[in-house]
mmCIF file of C-alpha atoms and ligand atoms in Angstrom:
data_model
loop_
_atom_site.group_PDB
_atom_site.id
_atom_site.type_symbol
_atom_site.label_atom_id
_atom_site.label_comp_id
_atom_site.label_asym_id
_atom_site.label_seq_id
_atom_site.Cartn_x
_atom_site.Cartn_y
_atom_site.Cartn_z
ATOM 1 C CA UNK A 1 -38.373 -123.031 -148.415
ATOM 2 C CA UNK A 2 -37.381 -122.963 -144.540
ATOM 3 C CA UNK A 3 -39.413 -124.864 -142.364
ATOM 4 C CA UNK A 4 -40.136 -121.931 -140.155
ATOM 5 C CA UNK A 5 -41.431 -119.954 -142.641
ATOM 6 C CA UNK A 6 -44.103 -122.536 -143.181
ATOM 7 C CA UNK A 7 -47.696 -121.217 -141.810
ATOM 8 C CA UNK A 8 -49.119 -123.570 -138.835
ATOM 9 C CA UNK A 9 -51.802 -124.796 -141.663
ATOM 10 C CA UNK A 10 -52.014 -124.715 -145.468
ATOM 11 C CA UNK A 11 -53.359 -126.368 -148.460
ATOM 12 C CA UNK A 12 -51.129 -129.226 -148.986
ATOM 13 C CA UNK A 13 -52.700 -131.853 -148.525
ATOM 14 C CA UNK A 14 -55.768 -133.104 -146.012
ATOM 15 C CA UNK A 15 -53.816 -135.858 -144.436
ATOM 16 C CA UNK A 16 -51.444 -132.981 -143.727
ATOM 17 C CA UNK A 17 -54.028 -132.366 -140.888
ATOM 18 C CA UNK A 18 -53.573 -134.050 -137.505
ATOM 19 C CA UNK A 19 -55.724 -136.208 -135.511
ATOM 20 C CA UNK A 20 -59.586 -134.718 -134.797
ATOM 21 C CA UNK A 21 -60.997 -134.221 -131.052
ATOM 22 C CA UNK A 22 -63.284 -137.291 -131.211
ATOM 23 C CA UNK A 23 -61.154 -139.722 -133.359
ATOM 24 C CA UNK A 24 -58.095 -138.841 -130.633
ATOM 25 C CA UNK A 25 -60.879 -139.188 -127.362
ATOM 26 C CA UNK A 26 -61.842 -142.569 -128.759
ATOM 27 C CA UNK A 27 -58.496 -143.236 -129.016
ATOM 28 C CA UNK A 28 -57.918 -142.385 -125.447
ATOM 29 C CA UNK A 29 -61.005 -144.091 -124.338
ATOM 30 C CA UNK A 30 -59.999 -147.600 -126.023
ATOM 31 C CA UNK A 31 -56.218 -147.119 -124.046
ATOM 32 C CA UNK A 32 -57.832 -147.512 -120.547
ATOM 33 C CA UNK A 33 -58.169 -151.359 -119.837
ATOM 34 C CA UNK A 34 -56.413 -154.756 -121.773
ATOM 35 C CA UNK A 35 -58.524 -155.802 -125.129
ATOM 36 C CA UNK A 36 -58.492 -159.042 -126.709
ATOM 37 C CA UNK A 37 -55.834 -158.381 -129.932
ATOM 38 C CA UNK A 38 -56.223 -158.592 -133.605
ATOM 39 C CA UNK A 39 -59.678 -157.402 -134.116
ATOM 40 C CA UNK A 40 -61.995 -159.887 -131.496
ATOM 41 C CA UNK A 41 -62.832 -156.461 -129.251
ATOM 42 C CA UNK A 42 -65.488 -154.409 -128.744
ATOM 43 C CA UNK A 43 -64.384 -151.037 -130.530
ATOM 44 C CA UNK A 44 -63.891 -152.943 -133.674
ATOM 45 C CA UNK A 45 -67.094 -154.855 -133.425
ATOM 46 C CA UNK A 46 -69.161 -151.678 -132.861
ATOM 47 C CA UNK A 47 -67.000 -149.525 -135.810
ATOM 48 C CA UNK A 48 -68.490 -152.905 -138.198
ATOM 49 C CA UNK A 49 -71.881 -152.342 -136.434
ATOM 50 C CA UNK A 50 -71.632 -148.466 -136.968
ATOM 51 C CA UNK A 51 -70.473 -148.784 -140.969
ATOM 52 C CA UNK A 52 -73.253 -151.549 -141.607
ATOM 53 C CA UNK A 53 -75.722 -149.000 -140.260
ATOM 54 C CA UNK A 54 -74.185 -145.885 -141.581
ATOM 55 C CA UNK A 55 -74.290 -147.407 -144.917
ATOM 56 C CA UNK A 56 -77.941 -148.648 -144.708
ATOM 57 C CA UNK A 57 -77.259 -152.546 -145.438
ATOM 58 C CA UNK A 58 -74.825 -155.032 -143.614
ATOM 59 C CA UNK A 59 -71.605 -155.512 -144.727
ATOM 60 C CA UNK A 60 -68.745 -157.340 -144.035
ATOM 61 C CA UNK A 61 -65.257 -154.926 -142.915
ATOM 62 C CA UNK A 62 -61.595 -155.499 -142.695
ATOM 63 C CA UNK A 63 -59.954 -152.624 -140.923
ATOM 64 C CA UNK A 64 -56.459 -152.281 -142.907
ATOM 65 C CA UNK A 65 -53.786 -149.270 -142.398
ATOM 66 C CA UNK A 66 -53.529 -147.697 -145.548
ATOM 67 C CA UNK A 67 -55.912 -146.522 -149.032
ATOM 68 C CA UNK A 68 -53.590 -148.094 -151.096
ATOM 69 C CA UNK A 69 -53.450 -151.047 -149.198
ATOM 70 C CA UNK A 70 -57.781 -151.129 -149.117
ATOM 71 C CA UNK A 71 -57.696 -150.227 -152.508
ATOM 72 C CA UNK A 72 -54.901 -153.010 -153.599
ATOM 73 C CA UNK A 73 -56.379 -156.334 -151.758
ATOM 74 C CA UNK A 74 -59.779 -155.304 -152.482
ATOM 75 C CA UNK A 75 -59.056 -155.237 -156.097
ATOM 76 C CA UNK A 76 -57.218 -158.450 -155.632
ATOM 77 C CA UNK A 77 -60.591 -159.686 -154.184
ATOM 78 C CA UNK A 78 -62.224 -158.997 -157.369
ATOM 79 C CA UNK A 79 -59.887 -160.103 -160.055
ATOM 80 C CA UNK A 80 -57.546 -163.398 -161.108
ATOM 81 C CA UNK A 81 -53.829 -162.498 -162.303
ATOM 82 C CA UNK A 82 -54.677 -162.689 -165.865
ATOM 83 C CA UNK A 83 -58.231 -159.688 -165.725
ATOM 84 C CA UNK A 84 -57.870 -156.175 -166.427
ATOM 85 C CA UNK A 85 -59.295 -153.542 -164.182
ATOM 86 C CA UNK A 86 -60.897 -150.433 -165.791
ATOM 87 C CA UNK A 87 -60.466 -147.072 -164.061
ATOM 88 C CA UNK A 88 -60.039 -143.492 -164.762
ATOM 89 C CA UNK A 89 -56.723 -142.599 -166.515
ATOM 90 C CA UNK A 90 -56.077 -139.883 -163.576
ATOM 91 C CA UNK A 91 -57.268 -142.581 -160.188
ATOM 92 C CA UNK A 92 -54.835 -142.931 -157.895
ATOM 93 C CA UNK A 93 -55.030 -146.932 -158.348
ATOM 94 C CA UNK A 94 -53.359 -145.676 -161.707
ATOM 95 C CA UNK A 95 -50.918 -142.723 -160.799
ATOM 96 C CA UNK A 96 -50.313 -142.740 -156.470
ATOM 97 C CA UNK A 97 -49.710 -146.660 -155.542
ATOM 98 C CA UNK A 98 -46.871 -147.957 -157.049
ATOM 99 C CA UNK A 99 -48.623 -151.053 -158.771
ATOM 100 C CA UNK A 100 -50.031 -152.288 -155.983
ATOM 101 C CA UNK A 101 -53.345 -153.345 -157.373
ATOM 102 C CA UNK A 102 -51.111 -154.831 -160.016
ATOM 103 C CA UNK A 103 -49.415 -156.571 -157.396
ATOM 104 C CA UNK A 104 -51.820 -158.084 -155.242
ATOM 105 C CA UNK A 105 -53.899 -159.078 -157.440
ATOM 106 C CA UNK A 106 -50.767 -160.715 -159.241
ATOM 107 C CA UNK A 107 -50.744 -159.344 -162.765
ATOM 108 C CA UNK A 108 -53.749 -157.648 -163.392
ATOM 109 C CA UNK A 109 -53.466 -154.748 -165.338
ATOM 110 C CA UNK A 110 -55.310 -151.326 -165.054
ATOM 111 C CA UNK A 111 -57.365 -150.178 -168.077
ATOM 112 C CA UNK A 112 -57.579 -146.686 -168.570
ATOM 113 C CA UNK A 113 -60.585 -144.624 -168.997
ATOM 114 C CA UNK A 114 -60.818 -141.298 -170.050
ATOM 115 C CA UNK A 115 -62.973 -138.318 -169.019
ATOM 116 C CA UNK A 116 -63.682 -134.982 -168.277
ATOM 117 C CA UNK A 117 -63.034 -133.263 -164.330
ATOM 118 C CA UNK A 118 -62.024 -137.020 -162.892
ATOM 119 C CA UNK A 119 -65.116 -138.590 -163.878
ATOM 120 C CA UNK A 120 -66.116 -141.310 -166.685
ATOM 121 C CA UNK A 121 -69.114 -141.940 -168.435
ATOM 122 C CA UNK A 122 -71.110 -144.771 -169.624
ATOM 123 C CA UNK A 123 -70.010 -144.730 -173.226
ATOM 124 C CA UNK A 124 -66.625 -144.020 -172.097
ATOM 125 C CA UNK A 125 -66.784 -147.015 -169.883
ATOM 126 C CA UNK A 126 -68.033 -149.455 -172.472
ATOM 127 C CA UNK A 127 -65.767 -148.159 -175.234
ATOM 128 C CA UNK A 128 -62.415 -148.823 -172.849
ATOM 129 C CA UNK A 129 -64.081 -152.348 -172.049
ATOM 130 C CA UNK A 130 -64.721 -153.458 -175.537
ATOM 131 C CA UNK A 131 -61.254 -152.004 -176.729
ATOM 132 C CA UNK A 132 -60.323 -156.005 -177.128
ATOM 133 C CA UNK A 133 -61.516 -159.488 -176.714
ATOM 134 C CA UNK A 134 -59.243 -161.255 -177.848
ATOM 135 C CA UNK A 135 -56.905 -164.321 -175.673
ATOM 136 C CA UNK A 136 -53.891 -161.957 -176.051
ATOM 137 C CA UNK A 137 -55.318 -159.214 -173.556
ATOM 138 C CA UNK A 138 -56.407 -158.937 -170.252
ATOM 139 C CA UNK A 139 -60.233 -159.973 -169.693
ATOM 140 C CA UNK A 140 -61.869 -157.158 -168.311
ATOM 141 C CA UNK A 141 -63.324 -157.962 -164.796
ATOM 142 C CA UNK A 142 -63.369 -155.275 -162.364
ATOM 143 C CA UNK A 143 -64.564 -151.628 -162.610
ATOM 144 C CA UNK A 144 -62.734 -149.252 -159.935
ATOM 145 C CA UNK A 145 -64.122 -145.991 -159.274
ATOM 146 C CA UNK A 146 -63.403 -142.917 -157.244
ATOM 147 C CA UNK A 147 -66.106 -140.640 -154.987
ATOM 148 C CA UNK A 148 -65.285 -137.840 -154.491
ATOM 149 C CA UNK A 149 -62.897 -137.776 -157.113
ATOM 150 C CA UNK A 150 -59.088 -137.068 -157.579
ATOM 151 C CA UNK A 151 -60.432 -133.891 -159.473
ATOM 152 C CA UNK A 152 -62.648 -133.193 -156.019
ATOM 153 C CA UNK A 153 -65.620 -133.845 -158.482
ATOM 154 C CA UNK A 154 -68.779 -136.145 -157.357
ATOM 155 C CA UNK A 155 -70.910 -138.654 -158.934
ATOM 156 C CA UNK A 156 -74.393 -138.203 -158.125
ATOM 157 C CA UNK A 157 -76.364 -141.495 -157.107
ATOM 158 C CA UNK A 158 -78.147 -141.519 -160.564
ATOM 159 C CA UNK A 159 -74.751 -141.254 -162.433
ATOM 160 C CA UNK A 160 -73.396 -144.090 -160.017
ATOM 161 C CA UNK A 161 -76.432 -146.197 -161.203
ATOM 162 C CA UNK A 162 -75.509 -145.815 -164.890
ATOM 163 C CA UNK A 163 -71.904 -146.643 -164.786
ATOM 164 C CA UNK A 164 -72.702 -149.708 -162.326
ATOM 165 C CA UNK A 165 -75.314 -151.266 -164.545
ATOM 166 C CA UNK A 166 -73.239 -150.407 -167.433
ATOM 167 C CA UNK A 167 -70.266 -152.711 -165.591
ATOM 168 C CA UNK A 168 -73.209 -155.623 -164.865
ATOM 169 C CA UNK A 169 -73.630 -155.790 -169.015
ATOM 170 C CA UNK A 170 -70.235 -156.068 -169.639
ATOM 171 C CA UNK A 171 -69.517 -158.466 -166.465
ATOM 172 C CA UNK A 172 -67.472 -156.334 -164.243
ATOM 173 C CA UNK A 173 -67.758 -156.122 -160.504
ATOM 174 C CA UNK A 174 -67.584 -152.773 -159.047
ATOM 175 C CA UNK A 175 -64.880 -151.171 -156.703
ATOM 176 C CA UNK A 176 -65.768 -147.911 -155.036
ATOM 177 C CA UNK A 177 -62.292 -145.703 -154.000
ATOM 178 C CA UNK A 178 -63.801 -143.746 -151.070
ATOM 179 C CA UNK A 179 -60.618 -141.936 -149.557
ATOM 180 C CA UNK A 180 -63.035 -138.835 -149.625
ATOM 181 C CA UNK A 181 -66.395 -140.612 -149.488
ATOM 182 C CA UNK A 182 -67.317 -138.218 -146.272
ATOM 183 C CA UNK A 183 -66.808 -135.170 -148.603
ATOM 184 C CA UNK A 184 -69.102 -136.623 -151.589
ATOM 185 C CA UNK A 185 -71.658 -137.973 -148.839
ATOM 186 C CA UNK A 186 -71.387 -133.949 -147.491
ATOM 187 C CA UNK A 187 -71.806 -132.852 -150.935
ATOM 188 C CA UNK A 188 -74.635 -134.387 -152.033
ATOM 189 C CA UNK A 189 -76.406 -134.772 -149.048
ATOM 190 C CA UNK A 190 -77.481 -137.784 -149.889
ATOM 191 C CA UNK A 191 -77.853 -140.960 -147.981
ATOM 192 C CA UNK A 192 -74.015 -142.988 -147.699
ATOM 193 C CA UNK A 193 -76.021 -145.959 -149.243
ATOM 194 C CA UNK A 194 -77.339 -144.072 -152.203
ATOM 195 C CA UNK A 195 -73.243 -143.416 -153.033
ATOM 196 C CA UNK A 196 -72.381 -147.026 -152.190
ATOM 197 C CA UNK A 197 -74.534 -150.555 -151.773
ATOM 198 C CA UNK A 198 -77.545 -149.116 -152.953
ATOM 199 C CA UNK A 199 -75.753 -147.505 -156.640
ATOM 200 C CA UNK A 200 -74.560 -151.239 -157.309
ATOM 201 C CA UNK A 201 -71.117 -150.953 -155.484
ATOM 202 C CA UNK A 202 -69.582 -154.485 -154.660
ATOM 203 C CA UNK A 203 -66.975 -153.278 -152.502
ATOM 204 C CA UNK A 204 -65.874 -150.140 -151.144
ATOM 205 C CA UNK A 205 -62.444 -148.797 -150.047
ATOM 206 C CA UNK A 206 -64.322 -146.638 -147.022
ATOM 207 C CA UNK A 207 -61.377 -143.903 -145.638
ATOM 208 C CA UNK A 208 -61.109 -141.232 -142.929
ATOM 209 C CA UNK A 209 -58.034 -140.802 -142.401
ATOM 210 C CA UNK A 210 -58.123 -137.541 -144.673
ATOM 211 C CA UNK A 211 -60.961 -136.564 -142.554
ATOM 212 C CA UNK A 212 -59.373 -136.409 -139.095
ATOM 213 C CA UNK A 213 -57.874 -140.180 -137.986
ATOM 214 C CA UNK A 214 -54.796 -141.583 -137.608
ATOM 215 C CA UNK A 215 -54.101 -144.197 -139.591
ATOM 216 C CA UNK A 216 -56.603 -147.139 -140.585
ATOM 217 C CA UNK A 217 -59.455 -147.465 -143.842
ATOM 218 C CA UNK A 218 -61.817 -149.949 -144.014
ATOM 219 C CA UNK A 219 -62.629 -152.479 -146.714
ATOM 220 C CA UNK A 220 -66.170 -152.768 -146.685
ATOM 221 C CA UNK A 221 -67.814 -155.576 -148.884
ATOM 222 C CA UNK A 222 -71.607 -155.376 -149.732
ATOM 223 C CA UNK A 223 -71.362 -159.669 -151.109
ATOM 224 C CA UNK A 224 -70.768 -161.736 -148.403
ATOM 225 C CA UNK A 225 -69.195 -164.241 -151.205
ATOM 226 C CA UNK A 226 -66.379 -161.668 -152.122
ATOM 227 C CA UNK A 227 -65.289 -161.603 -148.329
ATOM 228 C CA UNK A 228 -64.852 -165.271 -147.705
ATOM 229 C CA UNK A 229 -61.175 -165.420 -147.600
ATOM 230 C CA UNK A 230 -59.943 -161.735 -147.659
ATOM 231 C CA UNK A 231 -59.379 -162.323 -143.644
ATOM 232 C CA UNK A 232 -56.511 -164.597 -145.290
ATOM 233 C CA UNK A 233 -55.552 -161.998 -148.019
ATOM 234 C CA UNK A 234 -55.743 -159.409 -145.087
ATOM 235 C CA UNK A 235 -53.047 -161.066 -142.930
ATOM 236 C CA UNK A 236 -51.004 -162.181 -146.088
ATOM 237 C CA UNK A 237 -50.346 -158.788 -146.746
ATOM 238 C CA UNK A 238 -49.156 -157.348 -143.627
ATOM 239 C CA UNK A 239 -52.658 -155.244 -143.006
ATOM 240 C CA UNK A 240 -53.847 -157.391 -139.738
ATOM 241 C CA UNK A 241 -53.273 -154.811 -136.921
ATOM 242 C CA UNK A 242 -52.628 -156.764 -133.550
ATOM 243 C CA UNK A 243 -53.293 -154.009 -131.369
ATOM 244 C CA UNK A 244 -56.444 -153.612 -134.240
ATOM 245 C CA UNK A 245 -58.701 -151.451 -131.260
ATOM 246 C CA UNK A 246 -56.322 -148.636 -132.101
ATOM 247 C CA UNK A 247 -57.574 -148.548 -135.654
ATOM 248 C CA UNK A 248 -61.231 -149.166 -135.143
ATOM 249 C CA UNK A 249 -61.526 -147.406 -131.960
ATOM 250 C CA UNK A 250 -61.415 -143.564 -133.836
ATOM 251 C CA UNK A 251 -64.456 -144.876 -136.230
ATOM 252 C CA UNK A 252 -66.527 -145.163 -133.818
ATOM 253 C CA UNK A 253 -65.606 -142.101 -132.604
ATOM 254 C CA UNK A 254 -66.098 -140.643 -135.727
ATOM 255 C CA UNK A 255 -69.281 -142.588 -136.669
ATOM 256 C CA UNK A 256 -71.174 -142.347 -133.439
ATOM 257 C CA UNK A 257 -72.037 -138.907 -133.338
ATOM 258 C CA UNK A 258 -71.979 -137.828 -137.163
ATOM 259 C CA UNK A 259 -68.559 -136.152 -136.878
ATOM 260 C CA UNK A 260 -67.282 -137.810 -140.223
ATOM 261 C CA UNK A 261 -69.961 -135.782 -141.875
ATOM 262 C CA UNK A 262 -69.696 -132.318 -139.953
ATOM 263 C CA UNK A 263 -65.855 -132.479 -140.640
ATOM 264 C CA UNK A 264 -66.056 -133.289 -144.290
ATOM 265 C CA UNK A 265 -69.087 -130.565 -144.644
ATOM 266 C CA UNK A 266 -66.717 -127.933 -142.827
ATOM 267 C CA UNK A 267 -63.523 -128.608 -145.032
ATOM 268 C CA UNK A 268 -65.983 -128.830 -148.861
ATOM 269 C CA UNK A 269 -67.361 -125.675 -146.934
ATOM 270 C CA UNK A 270 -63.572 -124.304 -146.901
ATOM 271 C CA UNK A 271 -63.044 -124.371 -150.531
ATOM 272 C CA UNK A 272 -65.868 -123.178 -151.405
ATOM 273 C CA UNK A 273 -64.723 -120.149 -149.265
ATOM 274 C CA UNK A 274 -61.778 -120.173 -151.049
ATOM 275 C CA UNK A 275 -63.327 -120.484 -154.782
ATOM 276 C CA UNK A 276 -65.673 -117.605 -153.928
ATOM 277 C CA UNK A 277 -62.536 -115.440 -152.984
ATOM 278 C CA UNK A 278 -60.132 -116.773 -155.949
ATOM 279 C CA UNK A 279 -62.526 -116.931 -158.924
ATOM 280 C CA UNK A 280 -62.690 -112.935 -159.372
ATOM 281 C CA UNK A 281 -59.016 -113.010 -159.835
ATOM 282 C CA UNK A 282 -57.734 -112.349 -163.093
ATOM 283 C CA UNK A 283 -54.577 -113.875 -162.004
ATOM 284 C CA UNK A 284 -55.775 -117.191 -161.563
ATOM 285 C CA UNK A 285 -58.144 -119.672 -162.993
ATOM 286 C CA UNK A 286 -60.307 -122.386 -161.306
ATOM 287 C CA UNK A 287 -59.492 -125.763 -163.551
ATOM 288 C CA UNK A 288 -62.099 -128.081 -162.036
ATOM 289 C CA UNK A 289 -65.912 -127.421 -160.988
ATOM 290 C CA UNK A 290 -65.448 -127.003 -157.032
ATOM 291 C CA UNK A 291 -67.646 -129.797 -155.505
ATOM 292 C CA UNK A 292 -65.717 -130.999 -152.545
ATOM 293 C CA UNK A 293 -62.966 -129.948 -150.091
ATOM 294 C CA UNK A 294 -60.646 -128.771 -152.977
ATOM 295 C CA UNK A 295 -59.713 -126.228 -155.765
ATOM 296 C CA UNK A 296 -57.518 -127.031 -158.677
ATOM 297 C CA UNK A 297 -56.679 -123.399 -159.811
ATOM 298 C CA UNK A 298 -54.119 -122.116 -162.745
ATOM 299 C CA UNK A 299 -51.991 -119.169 -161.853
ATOM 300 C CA UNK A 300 -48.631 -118.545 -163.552
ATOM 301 C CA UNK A 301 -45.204 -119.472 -161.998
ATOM 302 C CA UNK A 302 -43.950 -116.031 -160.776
ATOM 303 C CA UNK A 303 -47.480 -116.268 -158.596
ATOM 304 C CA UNK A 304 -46.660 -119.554 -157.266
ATOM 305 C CA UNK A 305 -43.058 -119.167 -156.357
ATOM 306 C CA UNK A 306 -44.372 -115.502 -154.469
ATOM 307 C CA UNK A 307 -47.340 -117.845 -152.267
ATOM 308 C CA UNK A 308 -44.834 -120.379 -151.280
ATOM 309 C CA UNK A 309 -42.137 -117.676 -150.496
ATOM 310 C CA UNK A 310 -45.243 -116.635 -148.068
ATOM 311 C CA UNK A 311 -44.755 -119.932 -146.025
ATOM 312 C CA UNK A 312 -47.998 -121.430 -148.121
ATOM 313 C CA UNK A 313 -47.881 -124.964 -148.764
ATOM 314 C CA UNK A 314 -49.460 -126.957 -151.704
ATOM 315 C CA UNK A 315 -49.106 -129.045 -154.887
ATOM 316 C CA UNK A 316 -48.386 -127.900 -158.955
ATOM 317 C CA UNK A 317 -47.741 -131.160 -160.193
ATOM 318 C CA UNK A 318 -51.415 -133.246 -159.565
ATOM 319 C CA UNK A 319 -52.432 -132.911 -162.289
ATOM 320 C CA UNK A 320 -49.481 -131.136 -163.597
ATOM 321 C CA UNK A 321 -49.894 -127.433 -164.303
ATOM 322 C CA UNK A 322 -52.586 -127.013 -161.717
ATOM 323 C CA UNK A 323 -52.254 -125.949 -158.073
ATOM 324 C CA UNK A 324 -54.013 -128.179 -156.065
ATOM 325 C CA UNK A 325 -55.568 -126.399 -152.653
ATOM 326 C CA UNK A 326 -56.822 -128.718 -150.458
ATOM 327 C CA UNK A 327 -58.699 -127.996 -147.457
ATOM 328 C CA UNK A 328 -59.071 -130.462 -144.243
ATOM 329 C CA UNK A 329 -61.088 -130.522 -140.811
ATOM 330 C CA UNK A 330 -59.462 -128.150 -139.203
ATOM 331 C CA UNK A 331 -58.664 -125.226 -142.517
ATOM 332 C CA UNK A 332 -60.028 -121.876 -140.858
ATOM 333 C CA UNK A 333 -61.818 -119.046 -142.634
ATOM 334 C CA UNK A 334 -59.311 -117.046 -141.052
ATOM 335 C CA UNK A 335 -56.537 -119.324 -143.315
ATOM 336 C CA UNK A 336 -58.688 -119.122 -146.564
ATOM 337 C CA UNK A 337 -59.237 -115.360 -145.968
ATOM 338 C CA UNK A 338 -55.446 -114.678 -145.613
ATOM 339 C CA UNK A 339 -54.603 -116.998 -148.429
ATOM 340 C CA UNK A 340 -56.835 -114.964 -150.641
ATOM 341 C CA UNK A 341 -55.481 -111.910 -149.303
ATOM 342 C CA UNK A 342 -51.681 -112.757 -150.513
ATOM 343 C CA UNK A 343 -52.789 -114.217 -153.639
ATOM 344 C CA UNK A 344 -54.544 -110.274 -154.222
ATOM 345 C CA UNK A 345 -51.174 -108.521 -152.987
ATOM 346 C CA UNK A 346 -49.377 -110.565 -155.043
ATOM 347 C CA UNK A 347 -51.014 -109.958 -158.046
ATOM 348 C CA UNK A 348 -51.998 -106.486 -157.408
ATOM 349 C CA UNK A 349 -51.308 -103.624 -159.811
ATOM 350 C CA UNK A 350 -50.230 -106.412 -162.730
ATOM 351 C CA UNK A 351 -47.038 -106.688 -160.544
ATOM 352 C CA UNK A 352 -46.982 -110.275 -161.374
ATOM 353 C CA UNK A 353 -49.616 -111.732 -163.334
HETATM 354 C C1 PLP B 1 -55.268 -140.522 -150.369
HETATM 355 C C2 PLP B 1 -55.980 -141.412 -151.299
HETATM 356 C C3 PLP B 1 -55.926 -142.799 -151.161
HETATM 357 C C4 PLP B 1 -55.149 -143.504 -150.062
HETATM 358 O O1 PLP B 1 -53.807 -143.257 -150.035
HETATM 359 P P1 PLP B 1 -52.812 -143.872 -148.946
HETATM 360 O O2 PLP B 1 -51.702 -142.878 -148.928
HETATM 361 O O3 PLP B 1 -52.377 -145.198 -149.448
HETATM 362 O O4 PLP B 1 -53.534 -143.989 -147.644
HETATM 363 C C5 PLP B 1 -56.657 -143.573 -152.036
HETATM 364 N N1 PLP B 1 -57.404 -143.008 -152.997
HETATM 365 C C6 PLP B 1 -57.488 -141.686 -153.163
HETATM 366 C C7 PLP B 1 -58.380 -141.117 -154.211
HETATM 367 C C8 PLP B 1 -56.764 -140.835 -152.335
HETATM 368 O O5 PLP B 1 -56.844 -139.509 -152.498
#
């Protein structure tokens, strides 16, 4: 497809989205005057305030510039070289980062848990765990979850609660993978605690770059203990920013004013819109429930080669089969409306079903 047949906004992803009004003024407000470099400023010590209190406890944070990279040393936090890691068989730990857990944590392997829409249960959890215990297999130590998940599903705090405590019995601390923690927090409309600290979370890959920044996701640890030396493990790995007020800056932005949550709210609001429209179709079939900011939806081949001939942008191969329509900050009704529109002419009259 040709470039400039591509519409100004689609569904292909929400870090397809550029840089929100308030991350990019904070931005512009931290460029003014000289700061003192990697991380000793005053953005970056009021974006650890502003997490601390957004997340209802205080916690230590490491500003990093990537999910995978938050995701990786935090695991590497949790875990020696020779532990396994249990997580769900579609996280993107498992299927979008290139073994970097495995990596930095130097050997660890991923366990695989399976489960319906993106999520896990208890018994599913347990069951993975107890597979073996034996000397010739990896010693389960971590748990790593995903809210909202890769499915756009949520956890609710009291199904949180049961998978945590089901990780205390069988001695696992708990990772949280929060690239879309704003959209499950919008969701629920819970407290960010509730979905974090206060559910039995040890550490939490905290992201918003899919929700309007730059660049930049915070590792945010709820034990003091587990953050002793990941300043070290953070500058080992490349992920110490020197100019680090460019990072943190856009968080406070973003935190200061509740704009993390309106702009989440907006895009879950989005596909909503765009379930509502779709579901009626008898062209197309909603795979997932619809909690967040996307919609997983079946439609045959013949309907997806006609929407991106239409300059419409997204995935059919995560997970495969299923086209994935993400909406961001900035998706209009106007852009759901329209894509709903050409999915109807397309389909009209059985001319391609
Ligand atoms: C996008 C995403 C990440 C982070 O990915 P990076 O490209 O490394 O920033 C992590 N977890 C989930 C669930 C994601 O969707």
């Amino acid at each position: 497809m040709k470039s400039e047949h591509r519409r100004p906004r689609h569904f292909g992803s929400d870090n397809y989205a550029g840089i929100c009004p308030e991350a990019f003024a904070a931005l512009t407000a931290a460029n003014a005057d000289h700061a003192t470099s990697y991380g000793d400023d005053p953005w970056t010590a009021r974006a650890n305030q502003l997490i601390s209190q957004v997340l209802g406890r205080p916690c230590e944070v490491f500003f990093v510039f990537s999910g995978t990279a938050a995701n990786s040393l935090a695991l590497a936090a949790l875990c020696q070289s020779y532990h396994g890691i249990l997580c769900h068989q579609h996280a993107h730990v498992e299927v979008a980062e290139c073994s970097g857990p495995e990596f930095f944590t130097n050997g660890a392997k991923l366990l695989l848990v399976p489960g319906e829409d993106g999520k896990m249960t208890p018994d599913e959890l347990a069951r993975s765990a107890r597979r073996r215990d034996d000397v010739h297999y990896p010693r389960p130590k971590a748990l790593s979850l995903t809210q909202a998940t890769e499915m756009g599903t949520v956890y609710t705090p009291a199904e949180l609660r049961a998978l945590t405590a089901t990780a205390r019995e069988l001695g696992l601390r708990v990772h949280l993978d929060g690239a879309r923690l704003a959209n499950a927090v919008a969701a629920l409309g819970v407290a960010p605690g509730e979905i974090t600290g206060e559910a039995g979370v040890d550490v939490l890959s905290f992201g918003l770059t899919k929700n309007g920044l730059a660049v930049g996701e915070a590792v945010v640890f709820f034990d003091p203990e587990l953050a002793r030396d990941f300043g070290y493990r953070r500058k080992q790995a490349g992920q110490l920013a020197s100019k680090l007020r460019f990072l943190s800056a856009p968080w406070v932005g973003m935190l200061e004013d509740g704009a993390w949550l309106r702009h989440a709210a907006h895009a879950n609001s989005m596909a909503a819109r765009l379930a509502a429209g779709l579901r009626p179709l008898a062209a197309v079939e909603i795979a997932f429930p619809v909690q967040t900011n996307v919609v997983f939806a079946r439609m045959a081949e013949p309907v997806v080669a006609a929407l991106h001939g239409r300059g419409w942008h997204f995935y059919t191969h995560v997970p495969p089969g299923t086209c994935r329509l993400m909406c961001s900050w900035d998706t209009t009704a106007g852009d759901v409306d329209e894509f709903v529109a050409d999915v109807r002419e397309v389909t009209a009259d059985g001319a391609i079903i």
